[in-house]
XYZ file of C-alpha atoms in Angstrom:
175
model
C 78.372 109.034 130.176
C 76.028 107.620 127.534
C 75.316 111.141 126.256
C 79.066 111.775 125.806
C 79.469 108.573 123.814
C 76.547 109.474 121.534
C 77.948 112.987 121.025
C 81.396 111.587 120.271
C 79.952 109.028 117.820
C 78.056 111.772 115.965
C 81.179 113.927 115.725
C 83.267 110.991 114.523
C 80.669 110.160 111.864
C 80.584 113.765 110.684
C 84.383 113.838 110.478
C 84.485 110.589 108.487
C 81.852 111.880 106.057
C 83.812 115.117 105.620
C 87.033 113.185 104.937
C 85.198 110.967 102.447
C 83.814 114.020 100.629
C 87.281 115.611 100.471
C 88.819 112.351 99.227
C 86.212 111.995 96.473
C 86.687 115.633 95.430
C 90.472 115.201 95.195
C 89.987 111.975 93.201
C 87.676 113.804 90.788
C 90.208 116.617 90.290
C 93.104 114.234 89.694
C 91.189 111.709 87.578
C 92.969 110.808 84.360
C 91.126 111.563 81.139
C 91.750 108.596 78.877
C 91.216 109.477 75.223
C 88.574 107.422 73.411
C 91.192 105.507 71.426
C 93.169 104.613 74.591
C 91.087 101.479 75.168
C 92.192 100.153 71.759
C 95.875 101.123 71.981
C 98.202 98.109 71.973
C 100.226 98.037 75.188
C 103.436 95.956 75.138
C 103.847 94.050 78.398
C 107.388 93.724 79.778
C 108.300 90.023 79.335
C 109.082 88.065 82.521
C 112.469 87.092 81.096
C 114.661 88.722 78.438
C 114.204 85.780 76.048
C 110.416 85.460 76.483
C 108.131 86.284 73.588
C 106.716 89.810 73.756
C 103.030 90.134 74.673
C 100.624 92.972 74.037
C 97.139 93.754 75.286
C 94.631 96.570 75.135
C 92.634 98.072 77.986
C 89.501 96.901 76.155
C 90.686 93.281 76.046
C 92.114 93.260 79.573
C 88.876 94.645 81.045
C 86.397 92.635 78.961
C 83.542 91.579 81.291
C 85.673 92.217 84.376
C 86.978 95.107 86.428
C 90.627 95.778 85.632
C 92.809 97.649 88.097
C 95.171 99.854 86.068
C 98.057 100.873 88.335
C 100.358 103.690 87.192
C 103.515 103.797 89.294
C 107.196 104.641 89.222
C 110.216 102.838 90.666
C 111.313 106.292 91.907
C 107.951 107.049 93.609
C 108.051 106.963 97.415
C 104.300 106.451 97.887
C 104.351 103.678 95.261
C 106.714 101.718 97.514
C 103.826 101.500 100.008
C 101.051 101.023 97.435
C 102.695 98.359 95.254
C 102.510 95.633 97.951
C 98.766 96.356 98.218
C 98.408 95.984 94.443
C 100.362 92.712 94.592
C 98.056 91.424 97.341
C 94.999 92.269 95.207
C 96.650 90.575 92.200
C 97.404 87.485 94.309
C 93.740 87.436 95.356
C 92.533 87.302 91.761
C 91.955 90.972 90.912
C 92.959 91.568 87.277
C 95.847 94.063 87.360
C 97.773 95.817 84.614
C 100.467 98.222 85.711
C 102.234 101.012 83.869
C 105.796 101.760 84.985
C 106.221 105.496 84.442
C 109.741 106.699 83.598
C 111.282 103.742 85.414
C 113.977 102.735 82.939
C 114.332 100.024 80.334
C 112.386 96.768 80.174
C 115.388 95.103 81.858
C 115.317 97.705 84.666
C 111.591 97.179 85.239
C 111.872 93.389 85.085
C 114.722 93.479 87.644
C 112.777 95.846 89.919
C 109.636 93.703 89.819
C 111.617 90.522 90.507
C 113.608 92.151 93.317
C 110.396 93.316 95.008
C 108.583 90.014 94.407
C 105.871 91.609 92.256
C 104.199 89.385 89.686
C 101.621 91.785 88.250
C 102.189 92.588 84.559
C 103.820 95.888 83.657
C 103.853 98.112 80.598
C 106.940 100.301 80.180
C 106.058 103.987 79.750
C 109.733 104.936 79.695
C 109.269 108.442 78.306
C 105.903 109.170 79.938
C 104.044 109.508 76.621
C 101.110 107.234 77.523
C 100.729 108.695 80.986
C 100.769 112.213 79.557
C 98.242 111.282 76.855
C 96.013 109.726 79.541
C 96.242 112.840 81.728
C 98.005 111.177 84.657
C 99.158 113.926 87.022
C 100.149 111.971 90.136
C 101.759 108.663 91.008
C 100.491 106.329 92.045
C 97.265 106.541 90.072
C 94.801 103.671 90.274
C 92.059 103.399 87.651
C 89.222 100.875 87.604
C 88.185 99.990 84.050
C 85.465 97.661 82.788
C 84.846 96.914 79.096
C 87.294 99.671 78.180
C 85.494 102.369 80.190
C 86.965 104.223 83.160
C 84.571 103.778 86.077
C 86.604 105.102 89.002
C 90.060 106.401 89.841
C 92.050 107.406 92.869
C 95.548 108.705 93.495
C 98.121 108.492 96.236
C 98.343 106.083 99.126
C 95.582 103.474 99.202
C 94.998 100.613 101.600
C 94.001 97.080 100.664
C 90.518 97.422 102.147
C 89.944 100.823 100.549
C 90.715 99.421 97.102
C 88.816 96.191 97.770
C 85.758 98.274 98.727
C 86.064 100.490 95.642
C 86.338 97.434 93.389
C 83.287 95.855 95.056
C 81.297 99.076 94.574
C 82.261 99.307 90.902
C 81.283 95.656 90.408
C 77.961 96.183 92.189
C 77.082 99.301 90.201
C 78.307 98.183 86.762
């Protein structure tokens, strides 16, 4: 019986390592390629209310001396409906988050969507997809970890809270 358990544990470990390798390879293929000037580009944040003063930030400023989670999503994206609550949970826990709403309507549409879903993370409106195209985003959701304006890691598709928490911890430990 003990021999079966050891054999099973070895096979399970091999399978997990294979899945990890495949996941990292897919992430590398789908990784956005932010142009050098992208870190300095002013990004207008959708105001929380229609009469609020407009705010802007840059990826450089938002990630200064901290790991920023850049979350590119769409209101129309089915997988994003599962990933956005995870991003909100990370935001609630203190992870700096900046989101980009890809082709999701006007500022009013995005504001209404965020309020309806109970999301409080800031959003930039990429209504025509120009920024996402310039950044090489191929898939939604795309999650990019940035520190001091430099892309350190990215992943696409469905991601769990603990997967993202682990990736953020690794980026913080290594950079």
